[in-house]
Coordinates of C-alpha atoms in Angstrom, one line a residue:
M1 CA -44.0 9.9 -41.8
G2 CA -44.2 6.4 -40.3
I3 CA -46.1 5.0 -43.2
E4 CA -43.6 6.3 -45.7
V5 CA -40.7 4.8 -43.7
L6 CA -42.4 1.4 -43.5
N7 CA -43.3 1.4 -47.2
K8 CA -39.6 2.0 -48.2
H9 CA -37.9 0.3 -45.3
I10 CA -36.4 -3.0 -46.5
T11 CA -36.1 -5.9 -44.1
A12 CA -34.4 -9.2 -44.7
E13 CA -37.8 -10.9 -44.8
G14 CA -39.3 -8.2 -47.1
M15 CA -36.6 -8.8 -49.6
I16 CA -37.5 -12.4 -50.3
G17 CA -39.0 -12.6 -53.8
E18 CA -38.8 -8.8 -54.2
S19 CA -36.8 -6.8 -56.7
Y20 CA -36.2 -3.6 -54.8
F21 CA -32.5 -3.8 -55.5
D22 CA -33.0 -3.7 -59.3
K23 CA -33.7 0.0 -58.9
I24 CA -30.6 0.9 -56.8
K25 CA -27.9 3.0 -58.4
L26 CA -26.4 4.3 -55.1
V27 CA -25.8 2.7 -51.7
I28 CA -25.1 5.1 -48.8
W29 CA -23.4 3.6 -45.8
D30 CA -23.4 4.6 -42.2
M31 CA -20.0 3.6 -40.7
D32 CA -20.3 2.9 -36.9
E33 CA -22.2 -0.3 -36.1
T34 CA -23.2 -0.6 -39.8
F35 CA -20.3 -0.9 -42.2
W36 CA -18.0 -1.9 -39.4
K37 CA -18.7 -3.1 -35.8
G38 CA -18.0 -0.6 -33.1
T39 CA -17.7 3.2 -32.8
L40 CA -14.6 4.7 -34.3
S41 CA -14.3 7.6 -31.8
E42 CA -14.4 5.1 -28.9
G43 CA -11.6 2.8 -29.9
D44 CA -10.9 -0.1 -32.2
I45 CA -13.4 -1.3 -34.7
S46 CA -13.7 -4.5 -36.7
C47 CA -15.0 -4.8 -40.2
P48 CA -16.4 -8.0 -41.8
E49 CA -14.5 -9.0 -44.9
E50 CA -17.8 -9.6 -46.6
N51 CA -18.7 -5.9 -46.3
I52 CA -15.4 -4.9 -48.1
L53 CA -16.0 -7.5 -50.8
L54 CA -19.6 -6.3 -51.2
V55 CA -18.5 -2.7 -51.8
K56 CA -16.2 -4.0 -54.6
L57 CA -18.9 -6.2 -56.1
L58 CA -21.4 -3.3 -56.1
T59 CA -18.9 -1.1 -57.8
A60 CA -18.1 -3.8 -60.4
N61 CA -21.8 -3.8 -61.3
G62 CA -22.1 -0.1 -61.7
I63 CA -23.6 0.6 -58.3
I64 CA -21.9 3.5 -56.5
N65 CA -21.0 3.6 -52.8
S66 CA -21.0 6.6 -50.6
I67 CA -20.7 7.5 -46.9
S68 CA -23.1 9.4 -44.6
S69 CA -21.7 9.3 -41.1
K70 CA -21.5 11.5 -38.1
N71 CA -17.8 11.3 -37.6
D72 CA -14.5 12.9 -38.3
A73 CA -13.8 12.8 -42.0
S74 CA -10.1 12.2 -41.9
S75 CA -10.4 9.5 -39.2
V76 CA -13.0 7.6 -41.3
M77 CA -10.9 7.7 -44.5
N78 CA -7.7 6.7 -42.7
K79 CA -9.5 3.8 -41.1
L80 CA -10.7 2.6 -44.5
E81 CA -7.1 2.7 -45.8
D82 CA -6.0 0.8 -42.7
L83 CA -8.6 -1.9 -43.4
E84 CA -7.3 -2.3 -47.0
S85 CA -5.1 0.0 -49.2
G86 CA -7.3 1.8 -51.8
L87 CA -10.6 1.0 -50.1
S88 CA -11.4 4.7 -49.5
E89 CA -11.4 5.2 -53.3
Y90 CA -14.5 3.1 -53.6
F91 CA -16.5 5.8 -51.8
V92 CA -17.5 9.1 -53.5
F93 CA -19.4 12.2 -52.6
N94 CA -19.1 11.4 -48.9
N95 CA -20.8 13.3 -46.1
I96 CA -18.8 12.8 -43.0
N97 CA -19.7 15.5 -40.5
W98 CA -22.1 16.1 -37.7
D99 CA -25.0 17.3 -39.7
E100 CA -28.3 15.4 -39.6
K101 CA -28.5 12.5 -42.0
G102 CA -31.5 13.8 -43.9
S103 CA -29.7 17.0 -45.0
Q104 CA -26.5 15.0 -45.6
I105 CA -28.2 12.7 -48.1
A106 CA -30.3 15.5 -49.7
D107 CA -27.0 17.4 -50.4
K108 CA -25.4 14.3 -51.7
L109 CA -28.2 13.4 -54.1
S110 CA -28.3 17.0 -55.4
R111 CA -24.6 17.0 -56.1
M112 CA -24.6 13.5 -57.7
K113 CA -27.8 14.3 -59.7
L114 CA -29.4 11.1 -58.5
R115 CA -32.9 10.4 -57.2
A116 CA -34.0 9.1 -53.8
E117 CA -36.0 6.4 -55.6
N118 CA -32.7 4.9 -56.8
T119 CA -30.8 5.1 -53.5
L120 CA -30.5 2.7 -50.6
F121 CA -29.4 4.1 -47.2
I122 CA -28.1 1.6 -44.6
D123 CA -27.9 2.7 -41.0
D124 CA -28.3 0.9 -37.6
N125 CA -30.2 3.9 -36.1
H126 CA -33.9 3.8 -36.9
R127 CA -34.3 7.5 -36.1
N128 CA -31.7 8.3 -38.8
L129 CA -33.6 6.2 -41.3
E130 CA -36.9 7.9 -40.5
E131 CA -35.3 11.4 -40.7
A132 CA -33.6 10.5 -44.0
V133 CA -36.9 9.4 -45.6
Y134 CA -38.6 12.5 -44.3
A135 CA -36.0 14.7 -46.0
N136 CA -35.7 12.5 -49.1
P137 CA -39.2 11.0 -50.0
G138 CA -38.9 7.8 -52.0
L139 CA -35.5 6.8 -50.4
F140 CA -35.0 3.1 -49.7
T141 CA -33.7 2.3 -46.2
G142 CA -32.5 -0.7 -44.3
G143 CA -30.6 -1.8 -41.2
P144 CA -27.4 -3.7 -41.1
E145 CA -29.4 -6.9 -41.4
I146 CA -30.1 -6.1 -45.1
V147 CA -26.4 -6.4 -46.0
L148 CA -26.6 -10.2 -46.3
E149 CA -29.6 -9.9 -48.7
L150 CA -27.7 -7.3 -50.7
Q151 CA -24.7 -9.7 -50.9
K152 CA -27.0 -12.5 -52.2
Y153 CA -28.6 -10.2 -54.8
I154 CA -25.3 -8.9 -56.3
V155 CA -23.8 -12.4 -56.5
E156 CA -27.0 -13.6 -58.3
V157 CA -26.7 -10.8 -60.7
I158 CA -23.2 -11.6 -61.6
E159 CA -24.0 -15.3 -61.9
K160 CA -27.0 -14.6 -64.1
N161 CA -25.1 -12.3 -66.5
G162 CA -22.0 -14.5 -66.5
S163 CA -19.8 -11.6 -65.4
A164 CA -19.9 -8.2 -63.6
K165 CA -21.5 -5.4 -65.6
D166 CA -18.7 -2.9 -65.0
P167 CA -15.5 -4.8 -64.2
E168 CA -13.4 -1.8 -65.1
N169 CA -15.2 0.4 -62.5
T170 CA -15.9 3.0 -65.2
R171 CA -19.0 4.3 -63.5
L172 CA -17.0 4.9 -60.3
A173 CA -14.3 6.7 -62.3
H174 CA -17.0 9.0 -63.7
Y175 CA -18.3 9.9 -60.3
H176 CA -14.8 10.6 -59.1
M177 CA -14.6 13.0 -62.1
L178 CA -17.9 14.5 -61.2
E179 CA -16.7 15.0 -57.6
E180 CA -13.6 16.8 -58.8
K181 CA -15.8 18.9 -61.1
D182 CA -18.2 19.7 -58.3
E183 CA -15.4 21.0 -56.1
A184 CA -14.0 23.1 -59.0
K185 CA -17.5 24.6 -59.5
K186 CA -17.5 26.1 -56.0
E187 CA -14.8 28.6 -57.2
Y188 CA -17.2 30.2 -59.7
S189 CA -19.8 32.8 -58.9
S190 CA -21.6 32.2 -62.2
N191 CA -22.7 28.7 -63.3
E192 CA -22.7 29.9 -67.0
Q193 CA -19.0 31.0 -66.7
F194 CA -18.2 27.6 -65.2
L195 CA -19.8 25.9 -68.2
Y196 CA -17.9 28.0 -70.7
D197 CA -14.6 27.3 -68.9
S198 CA -15.4 23.5 -68.8
Q199 CA -14.6 23.2 -72.5
I200 CA -17.5 20.8 -73.2
V201 CA -17.3 18.8 -76.4
V202 CA -20.1 16.6 -77.8
D203 CA -19.7 13.8 -80.3
I204 CA -22.9 12.6 -82.1
N205 CA -22.3 9.2 -83.7
F206 CA -24.7 7.5 -86.0
D207 CA -23.0 4.1 -86.1
C208 CA -25.1 2.7 -83.3
M209 CA -24.9 -1.1 -83.7
P210 CA -21.4 -1.5 -82.2
Q211 CA -22.7 0.3 -79.0
L212 CA -26.0 -1.5 -78.8
D213 CA -25.4 -2.9 -75.3
R214 CA -24.5 0.5 -73.9
I215 CA -27.5 2.1 -75.6
L216 CA -29.8 -0.6 -74.2
E217 CA -28.4 0.1 -70.7
L218 CA -29.3 3.8 -71.1
V219 CA -32.8 3.0 -72.4
E220 CA -33.4 0.6 -69.5
R221 CA -32.0 2.7 -66.6
T222 CA -32.3 6.4 -67.6
N223 CA -35.2 8.2 -65.9
Q224 CA -34.6 11.9 -65.1
L225 CA -33.6 12.9 -68.6
N226 CA -35.6 10.3 -70.5
Y227 CA -38.1 12.4 -72.4
T228 CA -40.2 9.7 -74.0
K229 CA -39.9 7.0 -71.3
H230 CA -40.1 4.4 -74.1
R231 CA -38.5 1.2 -72.9
S232 CA -37.3 -1.1 -75.7
S233 CA -35.9 -4.6 -75.6
K234 CA -32.5 -5.3 -77.2
N235 CA -34.3 -6.9 -80.2
E236 CA -36.6 -3.9 -80.5
L237 CA -33.7 -1.4 -80.3
E238 CA -31.8 -3.3 -83.0
K239 CA -34.8 -3.2 -85.3
A240 CA -35.2 0.5 -84.7
I241 CA -31.6 1.2 -85.5
L242 CA -31.7 -0.8 -88.7
N243 CA -34.9 0.8 -89.9
D244 CA -34.1 3.3 -92.6
W245 CA -36.9 5.6 -91.5
N246 CA -35.2 6.1 -88.2
R247 CA -32.3 8.5 -87.6
C248 CA -30.5 7.0 -84.6
A249 CA -27.4 8.3 -82.9
Y250 CA -25.6 8.0 -79.6
V251 CA -24.0 11.0 -77.8
S252 CA -20.6 11.0 -76.2
V253 CA -19.4 13.9 -74.0
K254 CA -16.0 15.1 -72.7
D255 CA -14.7 18.2 -71.0
K256 CA -11.5 19.4 -69.3
F257 CA -12.3 17.2 -66.3
G258 CA -12.5 14.0 -68.3
D259 CA -14.4 11.7 -70.7
Y260 CA -18.0 10.9 -69.7
G261 CA -18.3 8.3 -72.4
I262 CA -21.7 7.5 -74.1
V263 CA -24.3 9.5 -72.2
G264 CA -27.2 9.9 -74.6
F265 CA -29.2 8.3 -77.4
F266 CA -32.0 9.5 -79.7
C267 CA -34.1 7.7 -82.3
Y268 CA -36.0 10.0 -84.6
N269 CA -38.7 8.5 -86.9
R270 CA -38.5 10.6 -90.1
F271 CA -41.7 9.1 -91.4
E272 CA -43.8 9.9 -88.4
K273 CA -41.7 13.0 -87.7
K274 CA -41.3 12.4 -84.0
M275 CA -38.8 11.1 -81.4
V276 CA -39.1 7.5 -80.4
H277 CA -36.2 7.8 -77.9
F278 CA -34.6 11.0 -76.6
L279 CA -32.6 10.4 -73.4
F280 CA -29.5 11.3 -71.5
S281 CA -27.6 10.1 -68.4
C282 CA -28.1 12.1 -65.3
R283 CA -24.3 12.4 -65.0
V284 CA -24.4 15.2 -67.6
M285 CA -27.4 17.0 -66.0
G286 CA -26.7 20.7 -65.8
M287 CA -24.3 20.7 -68.8
G288 CA -27.0 21.6 -71.4
I289 CA -26.3 18.5 -73.4
E290 CA -30.0 17.6 -73.9
Q291 CA -30.8 21.2 -75.1
Y292 CA -27.8 21.3 -77.4
V293 CA -28.8 18.0 -79.2
Y294 CA -32.4 19.2 -79.3
S295 CA -31.4 22.4 -81.1
R296 CA -28.9 20.5 -83.3
M297 CA -31.8 18.3 -84.5
N298 CA -33.8 21.5 -85.3
Y299 CA -36.2 21.1 -82.4
P300 CA -38.1 18.0 -83.5
Y301 CA -41.4 16.9 -82.0
V302 CA -41.0 15.0 -78.7
D303 CA -44.0 13.6 -77.0
I304 CA -42.7 14.3 -73.5
V305 CA -43.7 11.9 -70.7
E306 CA -43.3 13.6 -67.4
P307 CA -41.6 13.9 -65.1
V308 CA -38.3 15.2 -66.6
A309 CA -35.7 17.0 -64.7
V310 CA -34.9 19.6 -67.4
K311 CA -37.4 21.1 -69.8
L312 CA -36.6 21.4 -73.5
E313 CA -37.0 24.8 -75.0
V314 CA -37.8 25.6 -78.7
D315 CA -35.4 28.1 -80.3
K316 CA -33.0 28.1 -77.4
T317 CA -29.4 27.5 -78.3
V318 CA -26.5 26.4 -76.1
D319 CA -23.3 28.1 -77.1
W320 CA -20.9 26.9 -74.5
I321 CA -20.8 23.4 -76.1
S322 CA -18.7 22.6 -79.2
E323 CA -18.9 19.5 -81.4
D324 CA -16.2 17.1 -82.4
Y325 CA -17.0 17.1 -86.2
N326 CA -13.8 15.3 -87.1
K327 CA -14.8 12.3 -85.0
T328 CA -18.5 12.3 -85.9
V329 CA -19.3 9.3 -88.1
S330 CA -21.5 10.1 -91.1
E331 CA -24.9 8.5 -91.4
Q332 CA -23.6 5.3 -92.9
L333 CA -24.6 1.9 -91.6
S334 CA -21.8 -0.3 -90.1
D335 CA -20.4 -3.4 -91.8
R336 CA -22.6 -5.4 -89.5
I337 CA -25.7 -3.8 -91.0
N338 CA -24.4 -3.8 -94.6
N339 CA -23.9 -7.6 -94.4
R340 CA -27.6 -8.2 -93.6
V341 CA -30.2 -8.7 -96.3
R342 CA -32.1 -5.4 -96.6
I343 CA -35.9 -5.8 -96.4
L344 CA -38.7 -3.3 -96.9
L345 CA -42.1 -4.4 -95.5
K346 CA -44.8 -2.2 -96.9
G347 CA -48.5 -2.6 -96.0
P348 CA -51.1 -2.4 -93.2
C349 CA -51.3 -4.5 -90.0
D350 CA -50.8 -7.8 -91.9
L351 CA -47.1 -7.0 -92.5
S352 CA -46.4 -5.3 -89.1
A353 CA -47.6 -8.6 -87.5
I354 CA -45.1 -10.8 -89.3
E355 CA -42.2 -8.4 -88.8
Q356 CA -41.5 -9.9 -85.3
Y357 CA -40.7 -13.2 -87.0
L358 CA -38.1 -11.9 -89.4
I359 CA -34.8 -12.3 -87.5
G360 CA -31.4 -11.5 -89.0
G361 CA -32.4 -9.0 -91.6
A362 CA -32.1 -5.2 -91.8
V363 CA -35.9 -4.6 -91.8
T364 CA -37.6 -1.3 -92.6
G365 CA -41.3 -1.1 -92.1
E366 CA -43.8 1.2 -93.7
F367 CA -47.0 0.5 -91.8
N368 CA -50.1 2.4 -90.7
F369 CA -49.3 4.7 -87.9
V370 CA -50.7 7.3 -85.6
N371 CA -49.4 10.7 -86.7
T372 CA -48.5 13.6 -84.5
D373 CA -52.0 15.1 -84.9
G374 CA -53.5 12.0 -83.3
Y375 CA -55.2 10.3 -86.3
I376 CA -54.1 7.4 -88.4
T377 CA -52.0 7.6 -91.6
T378 CA -52.6 4.7 -94.0
G379 CA -52.4 6.0 -97.5
Q380 CA -48.6 5.5 -98.0
N381 CA -49.2 1.9 -98.8
H382 CA -51.8 2.4 -101.6
S383 CA -50.3 1.9 -105.1
V384 CA -51.9 5.1 -106.4
H385 CA -50.2 7.1 -103.6
I386 CA -46.9 5.4 -104.2
F387 CA -46.9 6.4 -107.9
E388 CA -48.2 10.0 -107.3
G389 CA -45.8 10.6 -104.4
A390 CA -42.9 9.8 -106.8
N391 CA -44.2 11.7 -109.8
V392 CA -46.5 14.6 -108.8
P393 CA -44.8 17.9 -108.3
E394 CA -44.7 19.1 -104.7
E395 CA -46.9 22.1 -105.3
E396 CA -49.6 20.1 -107.0
L397 CA -49.6 17.6 -104.2
R398 CA -49.9 20.4 -101.6
L399 CA -52.9 21.9 -103.4
M400 CA -54.6 18.6 -103.6
L401 CA -54.0 17.9 -99.9
A402 CA -55.6 21.2 -99.0
D403 CA -59.0 19.7 -100.2
A404 CA -58.5 16.5 -98.2
P405 CA -57.5 17.7 -94.7
F406 CA -57.5 14.1 -93.2
L407 CA -54.6 13.2 -95.5
R408 CA -51.0 14.3 -95.0
H409 CA -47.9 14.5 -97.1
E410 CA -46.8 11.2 -95.4
D411 CA -49.7 9.5 -97.2
F412 CA -47.7 9.9 -100.4
D413 CA -44.2 9.2 -99.1
T414 CA -42.1 6.0 -99.4
I415 CA -38.5 5.1 -99.0
M416 CA -38.8 2.5 -101.8
F417 CA -37.3 5.0 -104.4
K418 CA -34.7 6.4 -102.0
K419 CA -32.9 3.4 -100.6
E420 CA -31.7 0.1 -102.1
Y421 CA -33.4 -3.1 -100.9
Q422 CA -32.9 -6.7 -101.8
I423 CA -36.5 -7.6 -100.8
V424 CA -39.7 -5.5 -101.0
C425 CA -42.6 -7.3 -99.4
Y426 CA -45.8 -5.5 -100.5
S427 CA -49.4 -6.1 -99.5
L428 CA -52.2 -5.6 -102.1
L429 CA -54.8 -5.3 -99.4
P430 CA -55.0 -1.4 -99.4
D431 CA -55.8 -1.4 -103.1
C432 CA -58.6 -3.9 -102.5
H433 CA -60.0 -2.3 -99.4
A434 CA -59.6 1.5 -99.5
G435 CA -62.0 3.9 -101.3
L436 CA -60.4 5.7 -104.2
Y437 CA -61.4 9.3 -105.0
Q438 CA -60.4 11.6 -108.0
H439 CA -60.0 15.3 -107.6
K440 CA -62.4 17.1 -109.9
E441 CA -60.0 19.9 -110.8
S442 CA -56.5 18.3 -110.9
G443 CA -57.5 14.8 -111.9
L444 CA -55.2 13.4 -109.1
Y445 CA -56.3 10.5 -106.9
A446 CA -56.4 9.8 -103.2
S447 CA -57.5 6.9 -101.1
F448 CA -59.2 6.9 -97.7
G449 CA -61.1 4.6 -95.4
S450 CA -63.2 1.6 -96.7
V451 CA -64.6 1.3 -100.2
N452 CA -67.9 0.3 -98.5
F453 CA -68.4 3.8 -97.1
D454 CA -68.3 6.5 -99.8
L455 CA -67.3 9.7 -98.2
T456 CA -69.0 11.8 -100.9
D457 CA -72.4 10.1 -100.1
Q458 CA -74.2 12.4 -97.6
R459 CA -75.8 9.3 -96.0
N460 CA -72.4 8.3 -94.6
W461 CA -71.5 11.7 -93.2
G462 CA -73.0 11.1 -89.8
G463 CA -71.1 7.9 -89.4
Y464 CA -67.8 9.6 -90.3
I465 CA -68.6 12.4 -87.8
D466 CA -69.6 10.2 -84.9
G467 CA -67.1 7.4 -85.6
S468 CA -69.5 4.6 -86.2
I469 CA -67.9 4.4 -89.6
P470 CA -64.1 3.9 -89.3
N471 CA -62.6 7.4 -89.8
H472 CA -59.0 6.9 -88.7
F473 CA -59.8 9.0 -85.7
Y474 CA -59.9 12.2 -87.8
P475 CA -62.4 14.7 -86.3
F476 CA -64.8 15.0 -89.2
S477 CA -67.4 17.7 -89.3
E478 CA -70.3 18.2 -91.7
Q479 CA -68.3 21.1 -93.3
T480 CA -65.3 18.8 -93.9
C481 CA -67.5 16.2 -95.5
R482 CA -69.4 18.7 -97.7
K483 CA -66.2 20.4 -98.9
F484 CA -64.6 17.1 -99.8
S485 CA -67.7 16.0 -101.7
E486 CA -67.7 19.2 -103.7
N487 CA -64.1 18.7 -104.8
W488 CA -63.8 14.9 -105.2
E489 CA -65.5 12.1 -107.1
F490 CA -65.8 8.5 -105.7
I491 CA -64.2 5.9 -108.0
G492 CA -64.4 2.7 -105.9
T493 CA -61.3 0.6 -105.6
T494 CA -58.3 0.9 -107.9
P495 CA -59.2 0.1 -111.5
D496 CA -57.3 -2.9 -112.9
D497 CA -55.3 -1.1 -115.5
M498 CA -54.3 1.6 -113.0
L499 CA -53.2 -1.0 -110.4
L500 CA -51.1 -2.9 -113.0
F501 CA -49.5 0.4 -114.2
N502 CA -48.6 1.3 -110.6
L503 CA -47.1 -2.1 -109.9
E504 CA -45.1 -2.0 -113.1
Y505 CA -43.7 1.4 -112.1
M506 CA -42.7 0.1 -108.7
Y507 CA -41.1 -3.0 -110.3
E508 CA -39.0 -0.9 -112.7
N509 CA -38.1 2.0 -110.5
A510 CA -37.5 0.6 -107.0
L511 CA -33.8 1.1 -106.2
G512 CA -31.6 -2.0 -106.2
N513 CA -33.8 -4.1 -108.5
P514 CA -35.3 -5.9 -105.5
T515 CA -37.3 -9.1 -105.4
F516 CA -40.9 -8.2 -104.8
I517 CA -43.0 -10.5 -102.6
F518 CA -46.7 -9.6 -103.2
L519 CA -49.2 -10.5 -100.5
L520 CA -52.6 -11.3 -102.0
G521 CA -55.9 -11.1 -100.1
S522 CA -58.0 -14.0 -98.8
E523 CA -60.6 -15.4 -101.1
M524 CA -62.7 -16.9 -98.3
E525 CA -65.4 -14.4 -97.2
Y526 CA -65.5 -13.5 -93.5
E527 CA -68.8 -14.5 -92.1
G528 CA -68.9 -12.2 -89.0
D529 CA -70.5 -8.8 -88.8
N530 CA -68.0 -6.3 -89.9
P531 CA -69.3 -3.9 -92.6
E532 CA -65.9 -2.3 -93.1
F533 CA -64.6 -5.5 -94.7
A534 CA -67.8 -6.8 -96.2
N535 CA -67.8 -8.3 -99.7
H536 CA -64.0 -8.3 -100.1
A537 CA -63.5 -11.9 -101.0
Q538 CA -64.7 -11.7 -104.6
R539 CA -62.7 -8.5 -105.1
H540 CA -59.6 -10.3 -103.8
K541 CA -60.2 -13.3 -106.1
R542 CA -60.4 -11.0 -109.2
V543 CA -57.3 -9.0 -108.2
N544 CA -55.3 -12.1 -107.3
E545 CA -55.8 -13.6 -110.7
L546 CA -54.7 -10.3 -112.2
I547 CA -51.6 -10.2 -110.1
K548 CA -50.6 -13.8 -110.9
Q549 CA -50.9 -13.1 -114.6
F550 CA -48.9 -9.9 -114.2
A551 CA -46.1 -11.7 -112.3
S552 CA -45.9 -14.8 -114.6
D553 CA -43.1 -13.3 -116.8
K554 CA -41.3 -11.4 -114.1
H555 CA -38.5 -13.3 -112.3
R556 CA -38.3 -10.8 -109.5
I557 CA -41.8 -11.3 -108.3
K558 CA -43.0 -13.9 -105.8
I559 CA -46.6 -14.5 -104.7
V560 CA -47.9 -15.3 -101.3
N561 CA -51.7 -15.9 -101.4
L562 CA -53.4 -15.6 -98.0
S563 CA -56.0 -18.0 -99.2
D564 CA -53.5 -20.8 -98.8
Y565 CA -53.3 -20.2 -95.1
I566 CA -57.0 -19.7 -94.3
H567 CA -58.6 -23.0 -93.3
S568 CA -61.7 -21.9 -91.4
Q569 CA -63.4 -18.8 -89.9
D570 CA -61.3 -19.5 -86.8
D571 CA -58.3 -18.1 -88.8
Y572 CA -59.9 -14.6 -88.8
E573 CA -59.9 -12.2 -86.0
D574 CA -62.5 -9.5 -86.7
G575 CA -62.5 -9.2 -90.5
I576 CA -61.1 -10.6 -93.7
N577 CA -57.9 -8.6 -93.4
H578 CA -57.1 -9.6 -89.7
F579 CA -55.8 -13.0 -88.9
S580 CA -54.9 -15.4 -86.1
R581 CA -51.3 -15.7 -84.8
R582 CA -50.9 -19.0 -86.6
V583 CA -51.7 -17.4 -90.0
Y584 CA -49.2 -14.7 -89.4
Y585 CA -46.6 -17.2 -88.4
D586 CA -47.2 -19.3 -91.6
L587 CA -47.1 -16.1 -93.7
A588 CA -43.7 -15.2 -92.1
T589 CA -42.4 -18.7 -92.8
K590 CA -43.2 -18.4 -96.5
V591 CA -41.7 -14.9 -96.7
V592 CA -38.5 -16.1 -95.0
E593 CA -38.3 -18.9 -97.5
Y594 CA -38.4 -16.5 -100.4
I595 CA -35.9 -14.2 -98.7
N596 CA -33.5 -17.0 -98.1
E597 CA -33.9 -18.1 -101.7
K598 CA -32.9 -14.6 -102.8
V599 CA -29.9 -14.5 -100.5
S600 CA -28.6 -17.9 -101.6
K601 CA -28.7 -16.8 -105.3
G602 CA -26.9 -13.6 -104.4

């Protein structure tokens, strides 16, 4: 027990250069000889004005204050009012009785649905601190000497942010509401009946950009009901919300006790078919909100990162919650989004690397990704797949995929023909790199891996099976390779006439008549040892000339030739398709130039 206490006990010296306070959501105060000087039951006490101010500053920054004191409850609350009118209202879920401090705090955290890891307990009695940690592992503790450091910390936070985080004390108001609700719940013998009588109403709102700051706060601070534990910066969140493949919404909740405000957020990637974010504030724990939204979304795939306080259950419904359909905003982007230039980036890692440099646009990316089965999906950026995905009947596509188990429907899906874009930035690298195969029965085509490793050649099977040949992490077996070879014929890379046909189709049928920016491959051969990308330079040179000629009479096509940015072998990373940061920056600069040219012309 002593080691646990020492590890979590904060001293004034220990706080210098540390960030313990960043984790704190609740400060629990002992009263006698801690919040004030003296013992209330023995006579007059005096309270430093700094302590009163600190409670107010903590509250204004969303940190809740509570009392754990061996005392008479009415005497303590009356004394707080004597010190300053309204001061007692700054403290919630108080435990003022003669119970041991450990059990007091355990009861408090359970009722408030908070964790010991986010709680600081301040007491002058070291035995109380030890006992509190023993009963609440992970609890932060400190003596009265830590108050000065806490004051410095909260002032620095306010100065850094330019203002208090919660000047209206909304979080305190929520906990007063939870306290009222907690008292009302005691009158019910059945928790389920209490939930039914609470009249819980959920509002799922897809217009996320106006609430970006609140969503960011949830993403940064939510733990117990954060199912993916994915932390995103404000810029990353903004890009996720603006990406058309993502279905993002924030969740607001109210019941007969009051309005809880925005308490949840989810971001579902419809391309990868999984949740990127799925999280809810602990203040609604026990209400069933997370299960209601999960069922409302039809039980999507969530890669849950433990620990989580409440398990999600497939096929379970929550019928004590209703939804405010009249207030729910349809899945339309806000004016802020509609005013941005809409950009689709489509290609392998070369385009995902330049995305970070494109600031100010509504950017949607279609890049290689790890699918829910654990292997990599890349085919969605091959021109053959783009054409077939838009034109081949679903049943024919399904039958073809049955003979290529390492491909998925997502390999043939794109948003290019579903949403309007002003810019489509498209890489020709997949058509120059990937092996193309034709199905012997249907005549349809599919791409996979590198053209340098024919999957129908038995000599390559061992490499695909043991991973010495890049296999996108699919678990190949000899049976898989043999069956594929029986049903498919190796073509090589995309034939010139087929490539031009596919590009013409994209140019004529992409919604919104966008400007296309074609990224062409480097014509300088990589001299390192990487068989996957060997002998690509000559192929790039031939295709590049083909594309330049194709684009010569089309005013909506711009060309970016990677060869213009490759000066030496130092500009490559590990192959002809992977580049240094400087190259990606130069590429992004040219792409932005073309985007701005498009915007200026309207």
